[in-house]
Coordinates of C-alpha atoms in Angstrom, one line a residue:
M1 CA -36.2 37.4 -33.7
A2 CA -34.1 38.7 -36.7
F3 CA -32.9 36.3 -39.4
M4 CA -29.9 37.8 -41.0
T5 CA -28.6 36.7 -44.4
Q6 CA -24.9 37.2 -45.1
P7 CA -22.0 35.1 -46.5
Y8 CA -19.4 33.7 -44.1
S9 CA -16.2 31.7 -44.6
D10 CA -16.2 28.2 -43.2
K11 CA -13.3 27.8 -40.8
K12 CA -12.5 24.2 -41.8
S13 CA -12.8 24.3 -45.6
G14 CA -12.2 28.0 -46.3
M15 CA -15.2 27.9 -48.6
W16 CA -17.6 30.8 -48.5
K17 CA -21.2 29.8 -47.5
I18 CA -24.5 31.5 -46.9
R19 CA -27.4 30.7 -44.6
K20 CA -30.8 32.2 -43.7
G21 CA -32.9 31.3 -40.7
I22 CA -36.5 30.2 -41.3
P23 CA -39.2 31.7 -39.0
K24 CA -40.7 29.0 -36.8
H25 CA -44.2 29.3 -38.2
L26 CA -42.9 28.7 -41.8
R27 CA -40.8 25.6 -41.1
P28 CA -43.7 23.1 -41.6
F29 CA -43.9 24.4 -45.2
L30 CA -40.2 23.8 -45.8
D31 CA -39.9 20.2 -44.7
G32 CA -39.2 21.2 -41.1
K33 CA -35.9 23.0 -42.0
V34 CA -34.6 25.5 -39.5
E35 CA -32.5 27.4 -42.0
L36 CA -31.6 27.5 -45.7
K37 CA -27.9 26.8 -46.4
R38 CA -25.7 26.8 -49.5
S39 CA -22.0 26.8 -50.4
L40 CA -21.0 29.6 -52.7
E41 CA -18.3 27.2 -54.1
T42 CA -15.4 29.6 -53.8
K43 CA -12.7 30.7 -51.4
D44 CA -12.5 34.1 -52.9
A45 CA -14.3 36.8 -50.9
H46 CA -15.0 39.0 -54.0
V47 CA -16.5 36.1 -56.0
A48 CA -18.5 35.1 -52.9
K49 CA -19.9 38.6 -52.6
T50 CA -20.9 38.5 -56.3
R51 CA -22.6 35.1 -56.0
A52 CA -24.3 35.9 -52.7
A53 CA -26.8 38.4 -54.2
G54 CA -28.4 35.7 -56.4
V55 CA -28.6 33.2 -53.6
I56 CA -30.0 35.7 -51.2
A57 CA -32.7 36.6 -53.8
E58 CA -33.5 32.9 -54.1
F59 CA -33.7 32.4 -50.3
E60 CA -36.1 35.4 -50.1
S61 CA -38.2 33.9 -52.8
V62 CA -38.4 30.6 -50.9
I63 CA -39.4 32.3 -47.7
A64 CA -42.0 34.4 -49.5
L65 CA -43.5 31.3 -51.1
A66 CA -43.7 29.6 -47.7
Q67 CA -45.3 32.7 -46.2
S68 CA -47.8 32.7 -49.0
R69 CA -48.6 29.0 -48.3
F70 CA -49.0 29.8 -44.6
G71 CA -51.5 32.6 -45.3
N72 CA -53.4 30.4 -47.8
Q73 CA -53.5 27.2 -45.8
E74 CA -57.0 27.7 -44.4
N75 CA -58.5 28.2 -47.9
E76 CA -56.7 25.2 -49.2
Q77 CA -58.0 22.9 -46.4
Q78 CA -61.6 23.9 -47.3
I79 CA -61.4 23.4 -51.1
S80 CA -63.5 20.7 -52.6
P81 CA -63.2 18.5 -55.7
A82 CA -66.1 20.4 -57.2
Q83 CA -64.1 23.6 -56.9
L84 CA -61.0 22.0 -58.4
D85 CA -63.2 20.6 -61.2
A86 CA -64.3 24.2 -62.0
I87 CA -60.7 25.2 -62.4
V88 CA -60.0 22.3 -64.8
S89 CA -63.2 23.0 -66.7
Y90 CA -62.4 26.6 -67.3
W91 CA -58.8 25.8 -68.3
L92 CA -60.0 23.2 -70.8
T93 CA -62.4 25.7 -72.4
H94 CA -59.7 28.2 -72.6
E95 CA -57.2 25.7 -74.1
H96 CA -59.8 24.5 -76.7
G97 CA -60.0 28.1 -77.9
R98 CA -56.2 28.2 -78.5
L99 CA -55.7 25.0 -80.3
T100 CA -55.2 26.8 -83.6
Q101 CA -52.0 28.3 -82.3
A102 CA -48.9 26.5 -83.3
D103 CA -47.2 26.7 -79.9
I104 CA -50.3 25.3 -78.2
Q105 CA -50.6 22.5 -80.7
A106 CA -47.0 21.6 -79.9
R107 CA -48.0 20.6 -76.4
Y108 CA -50.2 17.8 -77.8
L109 CA -48.8 16.8 -81.2
L110 CA -45.6 15.1 -82.3
E111 CA -44.3 15.6 -85.8
T112 CA -42.9 12.3 -87.2
P113 CA -41.8 11.3 -90.7
E114 CA -45.2 9.6 -91.0
G115 CA -47.0 12.7 -90.1
L116 CA -48.6 14.3 -87.0
E117 CA -49.4 12.1 -84.0
G118 CA -51.1 12.9 -80.7
M119 CA -48.7 12.9 -77.7
T120 CA -51.2 11.0 -75.5
E121 CA -48.5 8.8 -74.1
W122 CA -46.7 11.8 -72.5
F123 CA -49.8 12.1 -70.3
S124 CA -51.2 8.5 -70.1
E125 CA -48.0 6.6 -69.3
P126 CA -47.1 8.6 -66.1
L127 CA -50.8 8.3 -65.2
E128 CA -50.7 4.6 -65.5
V129 CA -47.5 4.4 -63.4
L130 CA -49.3 6.5 -60.7
N131 CA -52.4 4.2 -60.7
E132 CA -50.2 1.1 -60.5
S133 CA -48.4 2.5 -57.4
N134 CA -51.7 2.9 -55.4
G135 CA -51.4 1.0 -52.1
T136 CA -47.7 0.2 -52.6
S137 CA -44.6 1.6 -50.9
R138 CA -44.0 3.7 -54.0
Q139 CA -47.2 5.6 -53.9
Q140 CA -45.9 8.7 -52.2
T141 CA -42.9 8.9 -54.4
E142 CA -45.0 8.4 -57.6
E143 CA -47.5 11.0 -56.5
Q144 CA -44.8 13.6 -56.0
R145 CA -43.2 12.7 -59.4
F146 CA -46.5 12.9 -61.2
V147 CA -47.3 16.3 -59.6
G148 CA -43.9 17.5 -60.8
H149 CA -44.5 16.1 -64.3
M150 CA -47.8 18.1 -64.6
S151 CA -46.7 21.1 -62.5
A152 CA -46.5 23.5 -65.5
F153 CA -50.1 22.7 -66.5
V154 CA -51.3 22.9 -62.9
D155 CA -49.7 26.3 -62.4
E156 CA -51.2 27.6 -65.7
A157 CA -54.7 26.5 -64.7
L158 CA -54.4 28.1 -61.3
E159 CA -53.1 31.3 -62.8
L160 CA -56.0 31.4 -65.3
S161 CA -58.5 31.1 -62.5
Q162 CA -56.6 33.5 -60.4
C163 CA -56.1 31.0 -57.6
S164 CA -53.1 29.8 -55.6
L165 CA -52.6 26.2 -54.3
Y166 CA -49.5 24.8 -52.7
D167 CA -50.7 21.7 -50.7
H168 CA -49.9 18.3 -52.2
S169 CA -53.4 16.8 -52.1
P170 CA -55.3 19.4 -54.2
R171 CA -52.4 19.8 -56.6
L172 CA -52.3 16.0 -57.1
Y173 CA -56.1 16.1 -57.8
L174 CA -55.6 18.9 -60.3
A175 CA -52.7 17.1 -62.0
I176 CA -54.7 13.9 -62.5
Q177 CA -57.7 15.7 -63.9
L178 CA -55.6 17.9 -66.2
A179 CA -53.7 14.9 -67.5
K180 CA -57.1 13.2 -68.4
V181 CA -58.3 16.3 -70.3
C182 CA -54.9 16.7 -72.0
I183 CA -55.4 13.3 -73.5
R184 CA -58.7 14.5 -74.9
L185 CA -56.9 17.6 -76.2
C186 CA -54.4 15.5 -78.0
N187 CA -57.2 13.9 -80.0
S188 CA -58.9 17.3 -80.5
A189 CA -55.7 18.8 -81.9
I190 CA -55.4 15.9 -84.4
D191 CA -58.9 16.6 -85.6
N192 CA -58.4 20.4 -85.9
E193 CA -59.0 21.4 -89.6
E194 CA -56.2 24.0 -89.4
L195 CA -53.4 21.5 -88.6
T196 CA -52.2 21.1 -92.2
R197 CA -51.6 24.9 -92.5
R198 CA -49.7 25.0 -89.3
K199 CA -47.6 21.9 -89.6
Q200 CA -44.4 23.7 -90.4
G201 CA -44.8 25.8 -87.3
L202 CA -44.9 23.0 -84.8
I203 CA -42.1 22.7 -82.3
H204 CA -40.4 19.3 -82.2
R205 CA -41.0 17.0 -79.2
E206 CA -37.3 17.1 -78.2
Q207 CA -37.5 20.8 -77.8
N208 CA -40.9 20.6 -76.1
R209 CA -40.2 17.7 -73.8
G210 CA -40.0 19.8 -70.6
F211 CA -42.4 22.5 -71.9
E212 CA -39.7 25.1 -71.2
S213 CA -40.2 26.8 -74.5
I214 CA -44.0 26.9 -74.2
L215 CA -45.4 27.4 -70.8
S216 CA -42.6 29.8 -69.7
S217 CA -43.2 32.1 -72.6
T218 CA -47.0 31.7 -73.0
H219 CA -48.4 34.2 -70.4
V220 CA -52.0 33.5 -69.6
V221 CA -54.2 36.5 -69.7
P222 CA -57.8 35.8 -68.6
T223 CA -60.3 36.4 -71.3
D224 CA -63.5 38.4 -71.0
S225 CA -65.3 35.3 -69.9
S226 CA -62.9 34.6 -67.1
S227 CA -65.1 36.5 -64.7
N228 CA -67.7 33.8 -65.2
A229 CA -65.2 31.2 -64.1
L230 CA -64.1 33.2 -61.1
Q231 CA -67.8 33.7 -60.1
Q232 CA -68.3 30.0 -60.4
L233 CA -65.5 29.4 -58.0
K234 CA -66.9 32.0 -55.6
D235 CA -70.3 30.5 -55.9
L236 CA -68.8 27.2 -54.8
G237 CA -67.4 28.8 -51.6
F238 CA -63.7 29.2 -52.5
T239 CA -62.1 32.6 -52.0
A240 CA -59.9 33.1 -55.1
I241 CA -56.6 34.8 -54.6
S242 CA -56.4 37.5 -57.2
T243 CA -53.3 38.3 -59.3
S244 CA -52.6 41.8 -60.4
S245 CA -53.6 42.5 -64.0
T246 CA -51.0 45.2 -64.2
T247 CA -48.1 43.1 -63.2
P248 CA -46.6 40.9 -65.9
S249 CA -46.1 37.2 -65.1
K250 CA -42.4 37.5 -65.9
Q251 CA -42.0 40.1 -63.1
R252 CA -43.9 38.0 -60.5
E253 CA -41.7 35.0 -61.1
G254 CA -38.4 36.0 -59.4
E255 CA -38.7 39.6 -60.4
L256 CA -36.5 39.2 -63.4
S257 CA -35.9 42.4 -65.4
V258 CA -33.4 44.2 -67.5
S259 CA -31.7 45.5 -64.3
S260 CA -31.2 41.9 -63.0
S261 CA -27.6 40.8 -62.7
V262 CA -26.3 37.7 -64.7
S263 CA -26.3 35.7 -61.4
Q264 CA -30.0 36.5 -60.9
L265 CA -30.7 35.5 -64.5
I266 CA -28.9 32.2 -64.0
D267 CA -30.8 31.5 -60.7
W268 CA -34.1 32.4 -62.3
V269 CA -33.6 30.0 -65.3
N270 CA -32.2 27.3 -63.0
N271 CA -35.3 27.5 -60.8
Q272 CA -37.6 27.3 -63.8
K273 CA -35.7 24.2 -65.1
K274 CA -35.8 22.6 -61.6
T275 CA -39.6 22.8 -61.4
L276 CA -39.9 21.1 -64.8
S277 CA -37.4 18.3 -64.3
S278 CA -36.7 15.4 -62.1
E279 CA -34.0 15.8 -59.5
V280 CA -31.5 13.7 -61.4
A281 CA -32.2 15.3 -64.7
F282 CA -31.8 18.8 -63.2
R283 CA -28.5 17.9 -61.5
S284 CA -27.1 16.6 -64.7
W285 CA -28.4 19.6 -66.7
Q286 CA -27.0 22.1 -64.1
G287 CA -23.7 20.2 -63.8
D288 CA -22.8 20.9 -67.4
R289 CA -23.5 24.6 -66.9
N290 CA -21.8 25.2 -63.5
R291 CA -18.4 26.2 -64.8
P292 CA -19.6 28.4 -67.7
C293 CA -21.9 30.2 -65.3
E294 CA -19.2 30.7 -62.8
R295 CA -17.0 32.3 -65.5
L296 CA -19.9 34.5 -66.6
I297 CA -20.6 35.7 -63.0
E298 CA -17.0 36.5 -62.3
F299 CA -16.5 38.3 -65.7
F300 CA -19.6 40.5 -65.5
A301 CA -20.0 40.8 -61.7
D302 CA -23.1 42.9 -61.0
K303 CA -23.6 44.3 -64.5
P304 CA -27.3 44.4 -65.5
I305 CA -28.2 41.9 -68.2
G306 CA -29.8 44.8 -70.1
E307 CA -26.4 46.4 -70.6
V308 CA -24.6 43.3 -71.9
Q309 CA -23.8 43.7 -75.5
K310 CA -22.3 41.5 -78.2
L311 CA -18.9 43.2 -77.8
D312 CA -19.0 42.3 -74.1
M313 CA -19.7 38.7 -75.0
R314 CA -16.9 38.6 -77.5
N315 CA -14.6 39.9 -74.8
F316 CA -16.0 37.2 -72.5
F317 CA -15.3 34.5 -75.2
N318 CA -11.7 35.7 -75.5
W319 CA -11.4 35.7 -71.7
I320 CA -12.5 32.0 -71.6
I321 CA -9.8 30.8 -74.0
R322 CA -7.2 32.4 -71.8
C323 CA -8.2 30.2 -68.8
P324 CA -6.2 27.0 -68.1
S325 CA -7.8 24.0 -69.7
K326 CA -7.0 21.4 -66.9
P327 CA -6.1 23.3 -63.8
S328 CA -4.9 21.4 -60.7
Q329 CA -7.2 21.1 -57.7
E330 CA -5.3 23.9 -56.0
I331 CA -5.6 26.2 -58.9
R332 CA -9.2 25.4 -59.5
T333 CA -10.1 26.9 -56.1
L334 CA -8.8 30.3 -57.2
S335 CA -10.8 33.0 -59.1
F336 CA -10.6 32.7 -62.9
K337 CA -8.6 35.9 -63.1
K338 CA -5.9 34.4 -60.8
Q339 CA -6.0 31.2 -62.8
I340 CA -5.3 33.2 -66.0
D341 CA -2.4 34.9 -64.3
I342 CA -0.9 31.6 -63.3
A343 CA -1.5 30.2 -66.8
D344 CA 0.3 33.3 -68.3
K345 CA 3.2 32.9 -65.9
H346 CA 3.7 29.1 -66.2
G347 CA 2.6 28.6 -69.8
L348 CA -0.3 26.2 -69.0
G349 CA -2.5 24.8 -71.6
R350 CA -5.6 26.9 -72.4
V351 CA -9.3 26.3 -73.0
S352 CA -9.8 25.4 -76.6
I353 CA -11.9 27.4 -79.0
N354 CA -14.3 24.4 -79.3
T355 CA -14.8 24.2 -75.5
A356 CA -15.3 28.0 -75.3
D357 CA -17.8 27.7 -78.2
K358 CA -19.7 25.0 -76.3
E359 CA -19.7 27.1 -73.1
L360 CA -21.0 30.1 -74.9
K361 CA -23.9 28.1 -76.4
L362 CA -24.8 26.9 -72.8
I363 CA -24.7 30.6 -71.6
S364 CA -26.8 31.6 -74.6
G365 CA -29.6 29.5 -73.4
Y366 CA -30.0 31.6 -70.3
F367 CA -30.1 34.9 -72.2
Q368 CA -32.5 33.3 -74.7
Q369 CA -35.0 32.7 -71.9
A370 CA -34.9 36.5 -71.2
V371 CA -35.5 37.1 -74.9
K372 CA -38.5 34.8 -74.9
L373 CA -40.0 36.7 -72.0
D374 CA -39.5 40.0 -73.8
I375 CA -37.1 41.2 -71.1
L376 CA -34.3 41.5 -73.6
P377 CA -34.8 42.6 -77.2
K378 CA -32.1 40.2 -78.5
N379 CA -29.6 37.6 -77.4
P380 CA -26.1 39.1 -76.9
C381 CA -24.5 35.7 -77.4
H382 CA -25.8 35.2 -81.0
Q383 CA -23.1 35.2 -83.7
V384 CA -20.3 36.0 -81.2
S385 CA -18.3 32.8 -81.3
P386 CA -15.9 32.5 -84.3
G387 CA -17.1 28.9 -84.6
K388 CA -15.5 25.6 -83.9
E389 CA -12.0 24.7 -85.0
A390 CA -12.0 22.0 -87.6
V391 CA -11.0 18.7 -86.0
R392 CA -9.3 16.1 -88.2
T393 CA -10.9 12.7 -87.7
V394 CA -8.1 10.2 -87.1
R395 CA -10.2 7.1 -86.9
D396 CA -13.7 5.6 -86.8
P397 CA -15.3 6.5 -83.4
G398 CA -16.3 2.8 -82.8
Y399 CA -14.2 -0.2 -81.9
S400 CA -13.0 -2.6 -84.7
N401 CA -13.7 -6.3 -84.4
T402 CA -10.1 -6.9 -83.5
E403 CA -10.2 -4.2 -80.8
L404 CA -13.4 -5.7 -79.4
S405 CA -11.7 -9.1 -79.1
Q406 CA -8.7 -7.5 -77.3
I407 CA -11.0 -5.8 -74.8
F408 CA -13.0 -8.8 -73.9
S409 CA -9.8 -10.9 -73.5
L410 CA -8.8 -8.7 -70.6
P411 CA -8.5 -10.6 -67.2
L412 CA -11.4 -8.6 -65.7
F413 CA -13.8 -10.4 -68.0
Q414 CA -12.5 -13.8 -66.7
A415 CA -12.9 -12.9 -63.0
R416 CA -13.0 -9.9 -60.8
T417 CA -10.8 -9.4 -57.8
E418 CA -12.2 -8.7 -54.4
A419 CA -11.0 -5.1 -54.6
Q420 CA -12.8 -4.6 -57.9
K421 CA -16.0 -6.1 -56.6
A422 CA -15.9 -4.0 -53.4
R423 CA -15.5 -0.8 -55.5
Y424 CA -17.6 -1.5 -58.6
G425 CA -19.5 -4.8 -58.1
E426 CA -20.0 -6.7 -61.3
A427 CA -20.4 -3.5 -63.4
P428 CA -16.9 -3.8 -65.0
Y429 CA -18.1 -7.0 -66.7
W430 CA -21.7 -6.3 -67.4
L431 CA -21.7 -2.7 -68.4
P432 CA -19.4 -3.0 -71.4
V433 CA -21.0 -6.3 -72.4
I434 CA -24.5 -4.9 -72.4
L435 CA -23.4 -1.8 -74.3
A436 CA -21.7 -3.9 -76.9
Y437 CA -25.0 -5.9 -77.4
T438 CA -27.5 -3.1 -77.2
G439 CA -25.8 0.1 -78.4
A440 CA -27.3 1.9 -75.4
R441 CA -25.8 4.9 -73.7
A442 CA -23.6 4.1 -70.7
E443 CA -25.7 6.1 -68.2
E444 CA -29.0 4.6 -69.4
I445 CA -27.7 1.1 -68.4
A446 CA -25.8 2.2 -65.2
Q447 CA -28.9 3.8 -63.7
L448 CA -31.2 0.8 -64.2
Y449 CA -33.0 -1.1 -61.4
V450 CA -33.6 -4.8 -61.4
K451 CA -37.3 -4.3 -62.1
D452 CA -36.3 -2.4 -65.3
I453 CA -35.3 -5.8 -66.8
K454 CA -38.7 -7.3 -67.8
Q455 CA -40.2 -10.2 -69.7
D456 CA -42.3 -9.6 -72.8
S457 CA -45.9 -10.1 -71.7
D458 CA -46.6 -11.9 -75.1
N459 CA -43.6 -14.1 -75.1
S460 CA -41.9 -15.2 -71.8
E461 CA -38.7 -16.2 -73.6
R462 CA -38.2 -12.6 -74.6
W463 CA -36.7 -10.0 -72.2
Y464 CA -36.0 -6.3 -72.5
F465 CA -34.4 -3.4 -70.8
H466 CA -37.0 -0.7 -70.0
I467 CA -35.1 2.6 -70.3
Q468 CA -37.2 5.3 -68.8
E469 CA -37.4 8.3 -66.4
L470 CA -39.5 6.4 -63.9
R471 CA -37.6 7.4 -60.8
D472 CA -36.1 10.6 -59.5
D473 CA -32.6 9.2 -60.0
Q474 CA -33.1 8.2 -63.6
S475 CA -32.9 10.3 -66.8
V476 CA -33.0 9.7 -70.5
K477 CA -31.1 12.0 -72.9
T478 CA -34.0 12.3 -75.3
G479 CA -36.7 12.1 -72.6
E480 CA -38.3 9.2 -74.5
S481 CA -38.8 5.9 -72.7
R482 CA -38.0 2.8 -74.8
K483 CA -37.8 -1.0 -74.6
V484 CA -34.5 -2.4 -75.7
P485 CA -34.7 -6.1 -76.5
I486 CA -32.2 -8.4 -74.8
C487 CA -30.5 -10.7 -77.4
Q488 CA -30.1 -14.4 -76.8
A489 CA -26.3 -13.9 -76.6
L490 CA -26.7 -11.8 -73.4
I491 CA -28.9 -14.4 -71.8
Q492 CA -26.4 -17.2 -72.6
L493 CA -23.7 -15.1 -71.0
G494 CA -25.6 -15.3 -67.7
L495 CA -27.5 -12.0 -67.5
L496 CA -30.6 -13.6 -65.9
D497 CA -28.3 -15.6 -63.5
Y498 CA -26.8 -12.3 -62.5
L499 CA -30.2 -10.7 -61.9
N500 CA -31.1 -13.6 -59.6
T501 CA -28.2 -12.6 -57.3
L502 CA -29.7 -9.1 -56.7
P503 CA -32.5 -7.8 -54.5
V504 CA -35.7 -7.4 -56.5
E505 CA -36.1 -3.9 -55.3
G506 CA -32.5 -2.9 -55.9
R507 CA -30.3 -1.5 -58.6
L508 CA -28.7 -3.4 -61.5
F509 CA -25.3 -2.2 -60.2
P510 CA -25.9 -1.5 -56.5
I511 CA -22.3 -0.6 -55.8
L512 CA -22.2 2.3 -58.2
K513 CA -23.0 5.7 -56.7
A514 CA -24.0 8.9 -58.5
N515 CA -21.5 11.7 -58.6
N516 CA -22.3 15.4 -58.2
K517 CA -23.7 15.5 -61.8
A518 CA -26.0 12.6 -60.9
K519 CA -24.1 10.2 -63.2
Y520 CA -23.7 6.6 -62.1
H521 CA -21.4 5.3 -64.8
L522 CA -18.5 7.8 -64.5
A523 CA -16.4 6.1 -61.8
V524 CA -16.5 2.6 -63.4
A525 CA -16.0 4.3 -66.8
R526 CA -12.7 5.8 -65.6
Y527 CA -11.6 2.3 -64.3
L528 CA -12.5 0.7 -67.6
K529 CA -10.6 3.4 -69.5
D530 CA -7.5 2.7 -67.5
A531 CA -7.9 -1.1 -68.2
F532 CA -8.5 -0.5 -72.0
M533 CA -5.4 1.8 -72.2
T534 CA -3.2 -1.2 -71.4
L535 CA -4.1 -2.5 -74.9
D536 CA -2.5 -1.3 -78.1
I537 CA -5.6 0.4 -79.5
E538 CA -4.7 2.8 -82.2
H539 CA -5.5 6.5 -81.4
F540 CA -7.2 5.4 -78.2
D541 CA -7.1 9.0 -77.0
A542 CA -9.5 10.0 -79.8
L543 CA -12.2 7.6 -78.5
K544 CA -14.8 7.8 -75.9
P545 CA -14.1 4.3 -74.4
L546 CA -17.7 3.4 -73.5
H547 CA -19.5 5.3 -76.2
A548 CA -17.3 3.5 -78.8
F549 CA -19.4 0.4 -78.1
R550 CA -22.5 2.3 -79.2
H551 CA -20.8 3.5 -82.4
R552 CA -19.6 -0.1 -83.2
F553 CA -23.2 -1.4 -82.6
I554 CA -24.7 1.1 -85.0
T555 CA -22.1 0.3 -87.7
E556 CA -22.9 -3.4 -87.4
A557 CA -26.7 -2.8 -87.2
R558 CA -26.7 -1.0 -90.6
K559 CA -25.7 -4.3 -92.1
V560 CA -28.6 -6.4 -90.8
M561 CA -31.6 -4.1 -90.0
R562 CA -33.5 -1.1 -91.3
E563 CA -32.6 2.3 -90.0
D564 CA -35.9 2.9 -88.2
V565 CA -35.5 -0.4 -86.4
Q566 CA -32.0 0.5 -85.4
N567 CA -33.1 3.9 -84.2
A568 CA -35.9 2.4 -82.1
I569 CA -33.3 0.1 -80.4
T570 CA -30.6 2.8 -79.8
G571 CA -33.0 5.6 -78.9
H572 CA -32.0 8.2 -81.4
S573 CA -34.0 11.4 -80.6
N574 CA -35.5 11.5 -84.1
A575 CA -37.0 8.1 -83.8
G576 CA -38.1 7.7 -80.2
N577 CA -41.6 7.0 -81.2
T578 CA -40.7 4.3 -83.7
G579 CA -40.2 1.5 -81.1
R580 CA -43.6 2.1 -79.6
N581 CA -45.3 1.6 -83.0
Y582 CA -44.1 -2.0 -83.1
G583 CA -46.6 -3.1 -80.4
I584 CA -45.0 -6.2 -79.1
Y585 CA -41.8 -5.1 -80.9
S586 CA -41.2 -8.6 -82.2
E587 CA -39.3 -7.1 -85.1
L588 CA -36.9 -5.5 -82.8
H589 CA -36.1 -8.8 -81.1
Q590 CA -35.7 -10.5 -84.5
A591 CA -33.4 -7.7 -85.6
I592 CA -31.1 -7.7 -82.5
D593 CA -30.7 -11.5 -82.6
M594 CA -29.3 -11.0 -86.1
M595 CA -26.4 -9.0 -84.8
P596 CA -23.0 -10.8 -84.8
V597 CA -22.1 -12.8 -81.7
I598 CA -19.1 -11.4 -79.8
E599 CA -16.6 -13.8 -78.2
I600 CA -16.9 -13.0 -74.5
P601 CA -16.1 -15.2 -71.5
K602 CA -19.3 -16.3 -69.8
W603 CA -20.0 -14.4 -66.5
C604 CA -18.8 -16.3 -63.5
F605 CA -20.0 -15.4 -60.0
K606 CA -17.7 -16.4 -57.2

């Protein structure tokens, strides 16, 4: 049976799509799927043709991986813990020998204002969550999440020992054992006598969080002693699957090269990011890049990335600022070239230089990955943008006390209508109230589950929001989990009473649904913005309505608490570790209770 791959136009929507049938013997390795399907997100045949090449390449890669799993399944079923331990042992020996390298140290060390600290929590905390889930309904989900968390290390250890494993059970075993030895490596890295000379070369945690800048660019080449490890594996009865020593790793992973098109580069980087991120984090990351990437693909078509020069990128930048800034839904379905023609004809508003600069920076990240892999000698996006336009600040980005009083005097804070409850639940009340009293980001609160609101184990009168990337539908901007203390004012407003009305296993705002960028707060944010616009707030168009609560909190916090305490509460990326150093964080609770009380009607459930 032949399985053809070609784009087709959907008769109902007019959108071009692409599908590829999956051979029957490979379906068990692809969740039982009969075919791979994807929308090309365009009604233009030419654009569809351009995008199809990258999707076809991805589909072929997925099928090839499934075929590899099919061919290797017998070996995987026979592998023993002793054989897996041999893989871990050799990887640990190899890693110890590289601890003097700055990029390897960055996997295990965090540079803080107080000095270098071991990143043991990056490995130990997910391990603890995994252990706690044993025997519960969450076990399977947490196992998959943990394997994804450690996948870069697992893949590296397998590559070093020239083995391939795809089944869940042996990969989970490897992930657990590698996490344990990585905790030891964190301590070893701290003790290394060369740390002081390499301190300036360390990569910061926020750059290293997903290990994109390390594992993707650190190609593992077996050392002379690798044959001993391979022999040990063979002695244990496992037939290792050899990798070609003449084929670079960067060519094996998606066959990326200087002759690859920009769409293939985009797909390759997206796939790498997807393997290192949770589903929700990846959807959010990709959502910000969809439109810039669509522009890039249309502008360059099938041009090889090795032929893209700075002048080409400058022309691309100038092309972006000719596109309409807020096209209607009808115009948005057209190619960008046609959108520009319409904008020229009807005098529509254009994309600003600042927006184009932001899009170019996002595109630059894709080319930079090719530079890191030595596929491209330099990034054609560098120094192309003329820079951002100076924007005159017309007001403070946070609400004033008067504006805050106006907001919380709105009728929606007295009682919600049945229509409001049906669409948003109690989020219109609690989301802005919690933001005003914590300085948290809107999405951090909107994505919480009831179980993320916890009691302090050392003081039952204290409660906190546990903001973390525990589940697949949760993400934190900095990647750092933190405990945000709940002030007494929030409890007096009825927060705990509200929690008691919700299912224990459910979400804090069960009515809110994630959009296509995996954001839960956007729908209610639009509703609240419309409500706030009815007030006479000066230069309201210059504010971000929900983020302004965060700015106001930070302004007030400066008056009553130290900066490190404030950063620990609000989760600034340069101080994510500070909150953890407080132990029972009693100082955080004391500080947040010193914040001024806001006049807000008490929550009323009817």
